[in-house]
Short mmCIF file of C-alpha atoms in Angstrom, two decimals:
data_model
loop_
_atom_site.label_atom_id
_atom_site.label_comp_id
_atom_site.label_asym_id
_atom_site.label_seq_id
_atom_site.Cartn_x
_atom_site.Cartn_y
_atom_site.Cartn_z
CA UNK A 20 81.99 80.26 119.36
CA UNK A 21 84.49 81.67 116.86
CA UNK A 22 87.10 79.13 115.78
CA UNK A 23 90.66 80.11 116.62
CA UNK A 24 93.06 80.85 113.76
CA UNK A 25 95.56 77.96 113.42
CA UNK A 26 98.47 80.32 114.04
CA UNK A 27 96.82 81.82 117.14
CA UNK A 28 96.04 78.34 118.47
CA UNK A 29 99.70 77.33 118.17
CA UNK A 30 100.74 80.65 119.76
CA UNK A 31 98.52 79.88 122.75
CA UNK A 32 100.03 76.39 123.04
CA UNK A 33 103.47 78.01 123.23
CA UNK A 34 102.35 80.18 126.14
CA UNK A 35 101.61 83.52 124.49
CA UNK A 36 98.30 85.37 124.27
CA UNK A 37 97.31 87.19 121.10
CA UNK A 38 98.12 90.90 121.63
CA UNK A 39 98.83 92.17 118.13
CA UNK A 40 96.12 92.34 115.46
CA UNK A 41 96.00 89.21 113.30
CA UNK A 42 94.76 90.67 110.05
CA UNK A 43 97.55 90.22 107.49
CA UNK A 44 96.99 87.88 104.55
CA UNK A 45 99.64 85.74 102.83
CA UNK A 46 100.05 88.33 100.09
CA UNK A 47 100.62 91.19 102.54
CA UNK A 48 103.12 89.11 104.52
CA UNK A 49 104.91 88.16 101.29
CA UNK A 50 104.97 91.84 100.30
CA UNK A 51 106.73 92.85 103.51
CA UNK A 52 109.16 89.90 103.29
CA UNK A 53 109.91 90.69 99.64
CA UNK A 54 110.36 94.38 100.44
CA UNK A 55 112.84 93.60 103.21
CA UNK A 56 114.96 91.53 100.80
CA UNK A 57 114.33 94.01 97.97
CA UNK A 58 115.39 93.64 94.38
CA UNK A 59 117.60 96.71 94.07
CA UNK A 60 118.83 97.56 97.55
CA UNK A 61 121.23 94.66 97.95
CA UNK A 62 122.68 94.61 94.46
CA UNK A 63 122.85 98.31 93.61
CA UNK A 64 125.24 99.66 96.30
CA UNK A 65 127.75 96.78 96.06
CA UNK A 66 127.56 96.09 92.31
CA UNK A 67 130.41 98.45 91.42
CA UNK A 68 132.92 97.13 93.96
CA UNK A 69 132.02 93.49 93.25
CA UNK A 70 132.46 94.01 89.51
CA UNK A 71 135.83 95.65 90.09
CA UNK A 72 137.24 92.81 92.23
CA UNK A 73 137.08 90.02 89.65
CA UNK A 74 135.13 91.12 86.58
CA UNK A 75 131.68 90.11 85.31
CA UNK A 76 131.86 86.29 85.27
CA UNK A 77 132.56 85.96 88.98
CA UNK A 78 129.76 88.39 89.80
CA UNK A 79 127.19 86.73 87.53
CA UNK A 80 127.90 83.12 88.52
CA UNK A 81 128.42 84.08 92.14
CA UNK A 82 124.74 85.05 92.32
CA UNK A 83 123.74 81.57 91.12
CA UNK A 84 125.98 79.85 93.69
CA UNK A 85 124.74 82.02 96.56
CA UNK A 86 121.11 81.51 95.51
CA UNK A 87 121.62 77.74 95.60
CA UNK A 88 122.93 77.73 99.18
CA UNK A 89 120.36 80.31 100.29
CA UNK A 90 117.62 77.78 99.53
CA UNK A 91 119.05 75.46 102.20
CA UNK A 92 118.87 78.24 104.80
CA UNK A 93 115.37 79.23 103.72
CA UNK A 94 114.02 75.66 103.79
CA UNK A 95 115.49 75.04 107.25
CA UNK A 96 113.95 78.26 108.54
CA UNK A 97 110.58 77.58 106.90
CA UNK A 98 110.24 74.31 108.81
CA UNK A 99 110.98 76.01 112.13
CA UNK A 100 108.65 78.93 111.34
CA UNK A 101 105.84 76.48 110.67
CA UNK A 102 106.24 75.04 114.16
CA UNK A 103 106.83 78.34 116.01
CA UNK A 104 104.70 81.16 114.51
CA UNK A 105 105.72 83.88 117.02
CA UNK A 106 106.85 87.49 116.64
CA UNK A 107 110.10 86.72 118.50
CA UNK A 108 110.83 84.28 115.67
CA UNK A 109 114.56 83.48 115.57
CA UNK A 110 115.31 83.97 119.24
CA UNK A 111 112.11 82.22 120.30
CA UNK A 112 113.02 79.31 118.03
CA UNK A 113 116.53 79.17 119.52
CA UNK A 114 115.18 79.04 123.09
CA UNK A 115 112.80 76.17 122.46
CA UNK A 116 114.98 74.16 120.09
CA UNK A 117 118.06 74.35 122.34
CA UNK A 118 116.17 72.87 125.32
CA UNK A 119 115.88 73.98 128.95
CA UNK A 120 119.62 73.94 129.73
CA UNK A 121 121.01 75.85 126.74
CA UNK A 122 117.79 77.59 125.70
CA UNK A 123 118.27 80.85 127.65
CA UNK A 124 121.84 81.34 126.39
CA UNK A 125 120.91 80.39 122.81
CA UNK A 126 118.00 82.82 122.76
CA UNK A 127 120.16 85.56 124.33
CA UNK A 128 122.82 85.22 121.63
CA UNK A 129 120.30 84.95 118.83
CA UNK A 130 118.20 87.89 119.99
CA UNK A 131 121.12 90.26 120.26
CA UNK A 132 122.65 89.17 116.95
CA UNK A 133 119.33 89.67 115.23
CA UNK A 134 118.67 93.03 116.88
CA UNK A 135 122.15 94.29 115.96
CA UNK A 136 121.76 93.04 112.38
CA UNK A 137 118.32 94.52 111.82
CA UNK A 138 119.11 97.94 113.31
CA UNK A 139 122.29 98.11 111.21
CA UNK A 140 120.09 97.01 108.29
CA UNK A 141 118.08 100.22 108.63
CA UNK A 142 121.39 102.07 108.38
CA UNK A 143 122.42 100.25 105.18
CA UNK A 144 119.15 101.24 103.50
CA UNK A 145 119.41 104.85 104.68
CA UNK A 146 123.04 105.13 103.54
CA UNK A 147 122.55 103.49 100.14
CA UNK A 148 119.29 105.39 99.60
CA UNK A 149 121.20 108.60 100.27
CA UNK A 150 123.85 107.60 97.69
CA UNK A 151 121.14 107.17 95.04
CA UNK A 152 119.51 110.47 96.03
CA UNK A 153 122.93 112.14 95.87
CA UNK A 154 123.33 110.84 92.29
CA UNK A 155 119.81 111.88 91.27
CA UNK A 156 120.47 115.45 92.50
CA UNK A 157 123.86 115.46 90.75
CA UNK A 158 122.36 114.41 87.39
CA UNK A 159 119.38 116.78 87.76
CA UNK A 160 121.67 119.77 88.36
CA UNK A 161 124.02 119.21 85.44
CA UNK A 162 126.16 116.11 86.20
CA UNK A 163 129.63 116.08 87.73
CA UNK A 164 131.12 117.32 84.44
CA UNK A 165 128.58 120.12 84.06
CA UNK A 166 128.94 121.69 87.49
CA UNK A 167 126.12 119.71 89.14
CA UNK A 168 125.58 119.70 92.90
CA UNK A 169 127.35 116.83 94.66
CA UNK A 170 126.05 116.65 98.24
CA UNK A 171 128.88 117.08 100.80
CA UNK A 172 129.17 114.91 103.93
CA UNK A 173 126.97 117.13 106.12
CA UNK A 174 124.10 117.18 103.60
CA UNK A 175 124.55 113.44 103.02
CA UNK A 176 124.19 112.81 106.76
CA UNK A 177 121.04 114.96 106.79
CA UNK A 178 119.58 112.74 104.02
CA UNK A 179 120.49 109.65 106.04
CA UNK A 180 118.81 110.99 109.20
CA UNK A 181 115.80 112.24 107.23
CA UNK A 182 115.09 108.81 105.73
CA UNK A 183 115.43 107.14 109.13
CA UNK A 184 113.03 109.67 110.68
CA UNK A 185 110.40 109.21 107.94
CA UNK A 186 110.49 105.41 108.35
CA UNK A 187 110.02 105.75 112.11
CA UNK A 188 107.05 108.10 111.68
CA UNK A 189 105.36 105.76 109.20
CA UNK A 190 105.97 102.76 111.47
CA UNK A 191 104.23 104.57 114.33
CA UNK A 192 100.92 104.32 112.47
CA UNK A 193 98.82 101.15 112.29
CA UNK A 194 100.48 98.13 110.72
CA UNK A 195 97.78 98.11 108.07
CA UNK A 196 99.25 101.35 106.70
CA UNK A 197 102.66 99.66 106.43
CA UNK A 198 101.08 96.63 104.78
CA UNK A 199 99.38 98.84 102.17
CA UNK A 200 102.66 100.66 101.49
CA UNK A 201 104.43 97.32 101.16
CA UNK A 202 101.88 96.09 98.64
CA UNK A 203 102.71 99.22 96.63
CA UNK A 204 106.36 98.25 97.15
CA UNK A 205 106.08 94.76 95.72
CA UNK A 206 104.42 96.10 92.55
CA UNK A 207 106.88 99.01 92.42
CA UNK A 208 109.76 96.55 92.42
CA UNK A 209 108.20 93.96 90.11
CA UNK A 210 107.08 96.52 87.50
CA UNK A 211 110.06 98.85 87.97
CA UNK A 212 112.48 95.93 87.98
CA UNK A 213 110.95 94.51 84.81
CA UNK A 214 111.19 97.89 83.07
CA UNK A 215 114.88 98.30 83.99
CA UNK A 216 115.80 94.70 83.12
CA UNK A 217 114.09 94.91 79.70
CA UNK A 218 114.69 98.55 78.79
CA UNK A 219 118.32 99.06 79.82
CA UNK A 220 119.94 96.61 77.34
CA UNK A 221 117.59 97.85 74.59
CA UNK A 222 118.43 101.52 75.18
CA UNK A 223 122.21 100.97 75.45
CA UNK A 224 123.90 101.78 72.12
CA UNK A 225 126.08 98.67 72.41
CA UNK A 226 125.91 95.62 74.64
CA UNK A 227 128.71 93.42 75.84
CA UNK A 228 128.95 89.96 74.21
CA UNK A 229 127.77 86.95 76.21
CA UNK A 230 131.34 85.66 76.31
CA UNK A 231 132.37 88.80 78.22
CA UNK A 232 129.47 88.65 80.69
CA UNK A 233 129.65 84.92 81.45
CA UNK A 234 133.35 84.07 81.07
CA UNK A 235 135.49 87.19 81.52
CA UNK A 236 137.48 87.17 84.76
CA UNK A 237 139.72 90.14 85.54
CA UNK A 238 141.22 91.40 88.80
CA UNK A 239 142.09 95.05 89.44
CA UNK A 240 145.05 95.04 91.87
CA UNK A 241 145.94 98.65 90.98
CA UNK A 242 142.54 99.77 92.37
CA UNK A 243 141.80 97.22 95.09
CA UNK A 244 145.29 96.17 96.11
CA UNK A 245 144.18 92.53 95.74
CA UNK A 246 146.07 90.39 93.23
CA UNK A 247 145.03 86.96 94.55
CA UNK A 248 142.39 85.58 92.19
CA UNK A 249 140.64 83.36 94.80
CA UNK A 250 140.49 86.27 97.27
CA UNK A 251 139.15 88.60 94.58
CA UNK A 252 136.50 86.03 93.61
CA UNK A 253 135.41 85.63 97.25
CA UNK A 254 135.00 89.40 97.63
CA UNK A 255 133.18 89.68 94.29
CA UNK A 256 130.25 87.58 95.52
CA UNK A 257 129.72 89.67 98.67
CA UNK A 258 127.03 91.52 96.70
CA UNK A 259 125.06 88.27 96.38
CA UNK A 260 125.50 87.28 100.00
CA UNK A 261 124.41 90.76 101.12
CA UNK A 262 121.35 90.73 98.85
CA UNK A 263 120.01 87.24 99.54
CA UNK A 264 118.78 87.46 103.11
CA UNK A 265 115.95 89.21 104.92
CA UNK A 266 113.39 86.50 104.16
CA UNK A 267 112.89 86.00 107.90
CA UNK A 268 110.76 89.18 107.86
CA UNK A 269 107.73 86.95 107.30
CA UNK A 270 108.53 85.17 110.57
CA UNK A 271 108.59 88.45 112.52
CA UNK A 272 105.00 89.11 111.45
CA UNK A 273 103.53 85.68 112.15
CA UNK A 274 101.55 86.86 115.19
CA UNK A 275 99.83 89.31 112.85
CA UNK A 276 99.32 86.89 109.94
CA UNK A 277 96.30 84.70 109.31
CA UNK A 278 97.19 80.97 109.20
CA UNK A 279 100.82 81.83 110.00
CA UNK A 280 101.90 78.21 110.47
CA UNK A 281 101.24 77.70 106.74
CA UNK A 282 101.60 81.19 105.27
CA UNK A 283 104.86 82.06 107.08
CA UNK A 284 106.88 79.28 105.36
CA UNK A 285 105.24 80.01 102.00
CA UNK A 286 106.21 83.69 102.27
CA UNK A 287 109.81 82.84 103.20
CA UNK A 288 110.33 80.46 100.26
CA UNK A 289 108.42 82.59 97.76
CA UNK A 290 110.59 85.62 98.63
CA UNK A 291 113.78 83.65 97.97
CA UNK A 292 112.45 82.37 94.64
CA UNK A 293 111.37 85.78 93.37
CA UNK A 294 114.55 87.57 94.43
CA UNK A 295 116.81 84.81 93.04
CA UNK A 296 115.32 85.19 89.56
CA UNK A 297 114.81 88.95 89.48
CA UNK A 298 118.18 89.67 91.08
CA UNK A 299 120.06 87.63 88.47
CA UNK A 300 118.15 89.35 85.68
CA UNK A 301 119.03 92.78 87.14
CA UNK A 302 122.75 91.88 87.37
CA UNK A 303 122.70 90.62 83.76
CA UNK A 304 120.94 93.77 82.52
CA UNK A 305 123.52 96.03 84.17
CA UNK A 306 126.49 93.95 83.01
CA UNK A 307 125.36 93.56 79.38
CA UNK A 308 124.78 97.34 79.21
CA UNK A 309 128.29 98.43 80.23
CA UNK A 310 129.71 100.79 77.61
CA UNK A 311 133.23 101.48 78.91
CA UNK A 312 134.38 99.46 81.92
CA UNK A 313 137.27 101.74 82.94
CA UNK A 314 135.17 104.90 82.64
CA UNK A 315 132.70 103.59 85.24
CA UNK A 316 135.26 104.20 87.99
CA UNK A 317 136.70 107.49 86.67
CA UNK A 318 136.33 110.22 89.36
CA UNK A 319 135.81 112.76 86.57
CA UNK A 320 132.79 110.96 85.02
CA UNK A 321 129.21 112.23 85.23
CA UNK A 322 128.47 110.50 88.57
CA UNK A 323 131.86 111.35 90.10
CA UNK A 324 132.93 107.70 89.95
CA UNK A 325 131.01 106.87 93.14
CA UNK A 326 127.96 105.06 91.78
CA UNK A 327 128.57 102.51 89.01
CA UNK A 328 124.90 101.48 88.33
CA UNK A 329 124.03 105.18 88.01
CA UNK A 330 126.82 105.67 85.47
CA UNK A 331 125.67 102.61 83.48
CA UNK A 332 122.15 104.07 83.32
CA UNK A 333 123.49 107.51 82.36
CA UNK A 334 125.75 106.12 79.61
CA UNK A 335 122.86 104.13 78.13
CA UNK A 336 120.30 106.95 78.02
CA UNK A 337 122.67 109.81 77.25
CA UNK A 338 124.31 107.76 74.52
CA UNK A 339 120.94 107.01 72.89
CA UNK A 340 118.94 110.22 73.52
CA UNK A 341 121.64 112.78 74.41
CA UNK A 342 119.98 113.54 77.77
CA UNK A 343 119.82 111.92 81.17
CA UNK A 344 116.06 112.10 81.84
CA UNK A 345 115.54 108.34 81.42
CA UNK A 346 118.43 107.56 83.75
CA UNK A 347 117.01 109.91 86.40
CA UNK A 348 113.57 108.26 86.19
CA UNK A 349 115.04 104.77 86.61
CA UNK A 350 117.27 105.97 89.46
CA UNK A 351 114.13 107.26 91.15
CA UNK A 352 112.60 103.77 90.77
CA UNK A 353 115.71 102.33 92.43
CA UNK A 354 115.58 104.97 95.18
CA UNK A 355 111.94 104.04 95.83
CA UNK A 356 113.09 100.48 96.40
CA UNK A 357 115.52 101.68 99.09
CA UNK A 358 112.73 103.69 100.68
CA UNK A 359 110.38 100.71 100.83
CA UNK A 360 113.19 98.39 101.99
CA UNK A 361 114.14 100.66 104.86
CA UNK A 362 110.52 100.95 105.89
CA UNK A 363 110.15 97.16 106.03
CA UNK A 364 113.40 96.61 107.92
CA UNK A 365 112.32 99.22 110.47
CA UNK A 366 109.11 97.21 110.92
CA UNK A 367 111.08 93.99 111.47
CA UNK A 368 113.68 95.59 113.78
CA UNK A 369 110.97 97.08 115.99
CA UNK A 370 109.22 93.69 116.27
CA UNK A 371 112.45 92.01 117.43
CA UNK A 372 113.16 94.73 120.00
CA UNK A 373 109.53 94.51 121.19
CA UNK A 374 109.69 90.73 121.52
CA UNK A 375 113.02 90.84 123.39
CA UNK A 376 111.83 93.58 125.73
CA UNK A 377 108.62 91.62 126.35
CA UNK A 378 110.90 88.91 127.73
CA UNK A 379 112.96 91.48 129.72
CA UNK A 380 116.12 91.03 127.65
CA UNK A 381 116.86 94.74 127.03
CA UNK A 382 117.65 97.49 129.57
CA UNK A 383 114.50 99.51 130.46
CA UNK A 384 112.33 96.77 128.92
CA UNK A 385 109.15 98.25 130.41
CA UNK A 386 109.51 101.25 128.09
CA UNK A 387 110.30 99.41 124.84
CA UNK A 388 107.59 96.74 125.21
CA UNK A 389 104.74 99.26 125.40
CA UNK A 390 102.17 98.94 122.63
CA UNK A 391 100.64 102.15 121.25
CA UNK A 392 97.11 102.22 122.74
CA UNK A 393 95.45 103.34 119.50
CA UNK A 394 97.57 101.90 116.69
CA UNK A 395 98.57 98.64 118.44
CA UNK A 396 102.18 98.84 117.26
CA UNK A 397 105.39 98.89 119.39
CA UNK A 398 105.99 102.63 118.84
CA UNK A 399 108.69 103.05 121.52
CA UNK A 400 110.69 100.16 120.03
CA UNK A 401 110.43 101.82 116.60
CA UNK A 402 111.97 105.06 117.88
CA UNK A 403 114.70 103.25 119.80
CA UNK A 404 115.77 101.51 116.57
CA UNK A 405 115.71 104.84 114.70
CA UNK A 406 117.83 106.59 117.35
CA UNK A 407 120.52 103.85 117.31
CA UNK A 408 120.52 103.91 113.50
CA UNK A 409 121.19 107.67 113.53
CA UNK A 410 124.14 107.13 115.93
CA UNK A 411 125.55 104.49 113.53
CA UNK A 412 125.51 107.06 110.76
CA UNK A 413 127.35 109.87 112.55
CA UNK A 414 130.85 108.64 111.42
CA UNK A 415 129.76 109.62 107.88
CA UNK A 416 131.16 113.06 108.69
CA UNK A 417 134.74 111.77 108.97
CA UNK A 418 135.10 108.13 107.84
CA UNK A 419 135.16 106.84 104.22
CA UNK A 420 134.26 103.20 104.86
CA UNK A 421 131.05 103.66 106.84
CA UNK A 422 128.91 101.70 104.38
CA UNK A 423 131.35 98.76 104.34
CA UNK A 424 131.27 98.59 108.12
CA UNK A 425 127.50 98.98 108.52
CA UNK A 426 126.92 96.38 105.78
CA UNK A 427 129.25 93.91 107.49
CA UNK A 428 127.67 94.49 110.92
CA UNK A 429 124.22 94.07 109.39
CA UNK A 430 125.08 90.85 107.56
CA UNK A 431 127.01 89.17 110.38
CA UNK A 432 124.34 90.06 112.93
CA UNK A 433 121.32 89.29 110.78
CA UNK A 434 122.59 86.12 109.09
CA UNK A 435 124.47 85.03 112.22
CA UNK A 436 121.15 85.09 114.04
CA UNK A 437 119.89 82.47 111.57
CA UNK A 438 122.65 80.06 112.59
CA UNK A 439 121.61 79.60 116.22
CA UNK A 440 118.12 78.05 115.74
CA UNK A 441 119.26 76.11 112.66
CA UNK A 442 122.14 74.53 114.60
CA UNK A 443 119.81 73.78 117.54
CA UNK A 444 117.30 72.15 115.19
CA UNK A 445 120.06 70.04 113.65
CA UNK A 446 121.29 68.57 116.93
CA UNK A 447 118.03 68.26 118.92
CA UNK A 448 116.20 64.98 119.46
CA UNK A 449 113.33 64.59 117.02
CA UNK A 450 110.90 63.48 119.74
CA UNK A 451 111.11 66.97 121.30
CA UNK A 452 110.02 68.72 118.11
CA UNK A 453 106.35 69.34 117.32
CA UNK A 454 106.23 69.80 113.54
CA UNK A 455 103.95 72.25 111.81
CA UNK A 456 102.34 71.78 108.37
CA UNK A 457 105.78 72.27 106.71
CA UNK A 458 107.98 69.39 107.90
CA UNK A 459 111.30 68.08 106.52
CA UNK A 460 111.39 64.74 108.31
CA UNK A 461 114.68 62.89 107.84
CA UNK A 462 115.99 65.52 105.42
CA UNK A 463 116.28 68.11 108.19
CA UNK A 464 119.80 67.16 109.38
CA UNK A 465 121.62 67.39 106.02
CA UNK A 466 119.68 70.52 105.06
CA UNK A 467 120.43 72.19 108.41
CA UNK A 468 124.11 71.19 108.20
CA UNK A 469 124.59 72.77 104.76
CA UNK A 470 122.66 75.87 105.88
CA UNK A 471 124.73 76.24 109.06
CA UNK A 472 128.09 75.87 107.27
CA UNK A 473 127.02 78.37 104.61
CA UNK A 474 126.05 80.91 107.27
CA UNK A 475 129.43 80.48 109.01
CA UNK A 476 131.22 81.07 105.69
CA UNK A 477 129.11 84.15 104.91
CA UNK A 478 129.79 85.74 108.30
CA UNK A 479 133.52 85.06 107.96
CA UNK A 480 133.98 86.71 104.56
CA UNK A 481 132.20 89.90 105.65
CA UNK A 482 134.90 90.42 108.28
CA UNK A 483 137.74 90.34 105.74
CA UNK A 484 139.59 93.48 104.63
CA UNK A 485 138.12 94.68 101.33
CA UNK A 486 140.91 97.00 100.20
CA UNK A 487 144.71 96.89 100.46
CA UNK A 488 147.05 98.24 101.68
CA UNK A 489 145.34 98.62 105.03
CA UNK A 490 145.01 102.25 106.10
CA UNK A 491 142.70 104.15 108.43
CA UNK A 492 140.43 105.16 105.54
CA UNK A 493 140.29 101.65 103.99
CA UNK A 494 140.14 99.49 107.12
CA UNK A 495 136.97 97.40 107.56
CA UNK A 496 136.30 98.21 111.21
CA UNK A 497 133.26 95.91 111.44
CA UNK A 498 135.22 93.16 113.29
CA UNK A 499 136.23 95.65 116.00
CA UNK A 500 132.74 97.16 116.26
CA UNK A 501 131.14 93.71 116.46
CA UNK A 502 133.73 92.44 118.93
CA UNK A 503 133.11 95.36 121.28
CA UNK A 504 129.33 95.10 121.03
CA UNK A 505 129.15 91.31 121.41
CA UNK A 506 131.74 91.35 124.22
CA UNK A 507 129.53 93.76 126.19
CA UNK A 508 126.49 91.57 125.55
CA UNK A 509 128.38 88.44 126.67
CA UNK A 510 129.82 90.25 129.70
CA UNK A 511 126.32 91.29 130.71
CA UNK A 512 125.25 87.65 130.37
CA UNK A 513 128.10 86.29 132.50
CA UNK A 514 127.89 88.91 135.24
CA UNK A 515 124.14 89.33 135.52
CA UNK A 516 121.70 88.28 132.80
CA UNK A 517 122.26 84.51 133.16
CA UNK A 518 120.82 84.74 136.68
CA UNK A 519 117.43 86.01 135.54
CA UNK A 520 117.07 85.76 131.75
CA UNK A 521 115.14 82.60 130.93
CA UNK A 522 114.35 83.30 127.30
CA UNK A 523 110.81 83.78 126.04
CA UNK A 524 108.42 84.47 128.92
CA UNK A 525 104.94 82.96 128.75
CA UNK A 526 102.14 85.44 129.24
CA UNK A 527 99.32 82.89 129.50
CA UNK A 528 99.33 79.72 131.55
CA UNK A 529 98.62 77.13 128.88
CA UNK A 530 100.74 74.02 128.79
CA UNK A 531 101.30 71.78 125.84
CA UNK A 532 102.72 68.30 125.54
CA UNK A 533 105.56 69.31 123.27
CA UNK A 534 106.97 72.67 122.21
#
């Protein structure tokens, strides 16, 4: 008789049979988790605005502060993942940790927050990837000053939809294909990231002094409308808060990972460690290599003033070699990171939709929970996520703050979903918890408390206005979009879903003493 994998054994104890292929190793799981967080995709699109709010010191040290608090969230989640290695992850955790009375409501809230966050996350990668592609095309065709082609809104939207479509197609194939691509991704980012971090300051004709990078604080009220230094500092670290999450991707894949009760937590914590170090190095490389701060935001510069990291790369290589070939190559490396990140987030989003539909928590669940008969992946869930992502991108044609809104929706939904199981773990009785190999013991309450408060703070700041004075083209409409969406979800719960939604539904009749 073949011995059951430890993760599959725990899955059976929790009342689920093994349906997905369990063939992913720790390294492959880490690759997908790392790719979802991604080195470049969080920092690159928000670097320019964060630098403008309060200058380099706030940006640089903000990353360190956010990394510190992120460890609390990651450690709290790693303990829960070790005990509940299921594809439903966060919402499954919430259901079981909250107990029989509050479990259904906790899992309902968590599942919808997570689904909203992940689907919006696909949109953030598609949008930011399109920005980088727009800059690559502009530099390849002669730069903004030399009559280069700057993609208009319609072409930009076509790029956005094209990326989303490609990710959906790739996710329709066997998960092993995605895992192979994600292994390429981790090396792409490690090698590419190392090249950029080392080469950029060396190529730049001049570098900023350490005193400028680490101590210079400067607001830009004429550009942002924000003169309050504390407010500017809070907004300047949004880049770090946006970049340092996504490590729960390892938890979404635990039903497909060998020894998931051990390897899931390792993948979560390893991802945070790698990104914390590499991300800080990337921020330092960009900041030290600035040639002319004011010129970065000039609408008449080579990148049309829309993409600060691209302009930093251009200034460095054009200043040294009098051509932009090196900048284009490194921008392509960064674009590849967006491509891999979007692919991984599509994988995670589809797994959450599949798990929720398996438990009948989404309209027309019978369609979205179908597994592809040949490839054994939730193909219908993949295409649902892609379709919603495309709808999120349609305002690109008319609205200027689409990325701000999608980023805020993504962060509040995704990170907000972390808060529910962490809070439930903090307040539950210890006798009702069956620990896995990774167990915090008495340390769990203080760790969970810090993690929960940090998540609440993060969600709050992403709902703040980011530019003043408030106008239609500068208004962060994420609070309204989230309020409408979550109100509908809550209304559905009150009027109907509470009568039948019981949270995760067992699909085998195996009881255990404690869950």
